[in-house]
Amino acid sequence: MSSNTAGRCTARPGTCAAPATARITFRMSTISRWRRDRKLMYILGINSAYHESSACLVQDGRVVVAAEEERFNRVKHGKQARADNPDELPANAIRFCLDSAGITIADLDHVTCAADPDEIAAVRAAGLPSPWNNPDKQELFLNTLPNIPQQFAQEGFGGPFHWVPHHTAHAASAYFASDFPDAATLVVDALGDDAFSTRMYHGRGNQLTNVADIRYPASIGYLWELCSVFLGFGVYDAAKVMGLAAYGDPTRYTAAFDQLAWTTDPGGFDMATDRLKFADILYYPPSADCSGLIEALGLEPRRPEDPLLDVHHDVAAALQVKTNELVLHMARHLHTVTGSTRLCLAGGVALNCVANQVAFEDGPFEELYVQPAAHDGGLSVGSALHVWNAVLGNSRGPQMRHAYWGPSYSEDEIETELSAHPELVFERAADFERDIARLLAEGMVIGLFQGRMELGPRALGNRSIIADPRRREMRDVLNRKVKHREYFRPLAPSVLAEAVPDWFEVAKPTSAGDFMLMAYPARPERYAQMGAVLHVDNTCRIQAVRSDTNPRFHRIIAEFAALTGVPMVLNTSFNDQEPIICSPQDAVNTFLKTEIDYLAIGPYLVRKAPDDSTG
Ligand SMILES: [Fe+2]
């Protein structure tokens, strides 16, 4: 049993208790023996075709490690989405996966990539619009993809290589990561290799069956990208538009959006695609042909430097309402087609917590699972789970109940980093969780670095900045000290899971509430105690924190509740205009360049040394 425990250790080398050199030797020999005896199967999933590149290792059907490349290479979204670089592999994320398991590429049983050259070729042959909208780029993309398996072969991989279609990987990332025996599975994003923007599946056992599709150029994902540019943001700023929507009145532009997008029967939607011109959206630098929106809305696009006015709030609000309508319409149809009482969601649009809440609470389903990495960063997870389940026909693994699949770091590694900075003062906290809770209650802003880094776009207590949620002024404090966020972006609370019903109106409990993927109305009698985290519409994009999946974060919040009577802390991602931090070095760098008051990292409480340069 003890050797199994060592073999299953998924933390990166250097995180266990023994000295590092001896530990790696022990781990390697133990894993080799265990693999020989148990015939463990390792499947490496990767995503690199477009953007948000990532890697995931599945061991005997269980996700054991997964991370996005952007956290290592510090490039937002990992790489640019270009036709000439789908073979730009997430090298750091792959190395992390292999090192964590103590294996090499040659030890992998299967490698899988979320893309499908056959599907792309079929789209080209049919003359359908492609992700590149340009025959030369499409050809280049198609010709570059084979470099991916070639690179693995050159590095010593000799097993089967699997291409998994983009939307299949999204669907698998939600359905196979749930423990539902069957589920209606809805994937909504901008566009996949298959020229579809939305695909619907019925998951049963270890198979996913496609039951309905919406073909590009009708695309909810692209509608959000276009509106983001129209409102003066970047293509990737859908989350900003979602936050802005709560300030607006949707009725001003309801009729206009009804002309641009509408439901169809049975269970689909269509758009005025000739007016919306999604093909002209450019990512670098962000630009789009907004003439269709200008005509429909009777409004000129907002430039980034222009003030945000009520009309901009109202555009965002109408877009959100239209999205809710379309997603709920499809969810209802999926329920009718599949007969399932369970819903799984993935694709970038599934990061929209408002639409998720409407689809679930206003819809017919009794249970919901949303993949926490619903964007393309989760495709590595989905492709690996698809191979284990659907391709190889194995039995289902456990539910992904948390998002802590990234690297962790040992006390030695943390201390080495801290010791390299004489401008820092650090000490072991006497009572770590209580000390942090006390500092929070005193109004301090704390960078919290602990355990394994989160997969997905949300910081969930391991790479977070935390603060007192009661203080309405905390938004300004955070903006001054570290985050340069727009006024309209909500700050989320991390709440003791057992306290959620007393503070929020939750019609149907779901694990999506553990990942900031649902927006719940706060109970009116609680408004005064949560001024910093209450959005303008009195909802909160909560993280329900559980003692079994993040015991330390749970204890910190419980200590804060004991001091204040408020069972939550403000939680925002630990970064400043950069990807969320990954390593102790990242944590220290961001701590030093901002005015965060304390850094709580591993067992240490860190502050900046008093500046004595002025005497
Ligand atoms: Fe996608």
XYZ file of C-alpha atoms and ligand atoms in Angstrom, residues 50-52 166-167 170 187-192 347-348 374-377 379, ligand 1:
20
model
C -5.286 27.455 -31.744
C -4.689 29.050 -28.355
C -4.990 28.387 -24.606
C -12.246 20.051 -31.004
C -15.872 19.854 -29.904
C -14.903 19.951 -25.111
C -20.779 22.669 -26.082
C -20.943 26.356 -26.984
C -17.923 28.272 -28.231
C -16.891 30.325 -31.254
C -15.877 27.675 -33.779
C -14.206 24.270 -33.987
C -16.867 25.526 -24.462
C -15.849 29.104 -23.781
C -14.533 25.181 -20.091
C -12.428 27.233 -22.505
C -9.876 25.687 -24.878
C -7.477 25.247 -21.954
C -9.284 20.502 -24.321
Fe -13.333 25.803 -28.224
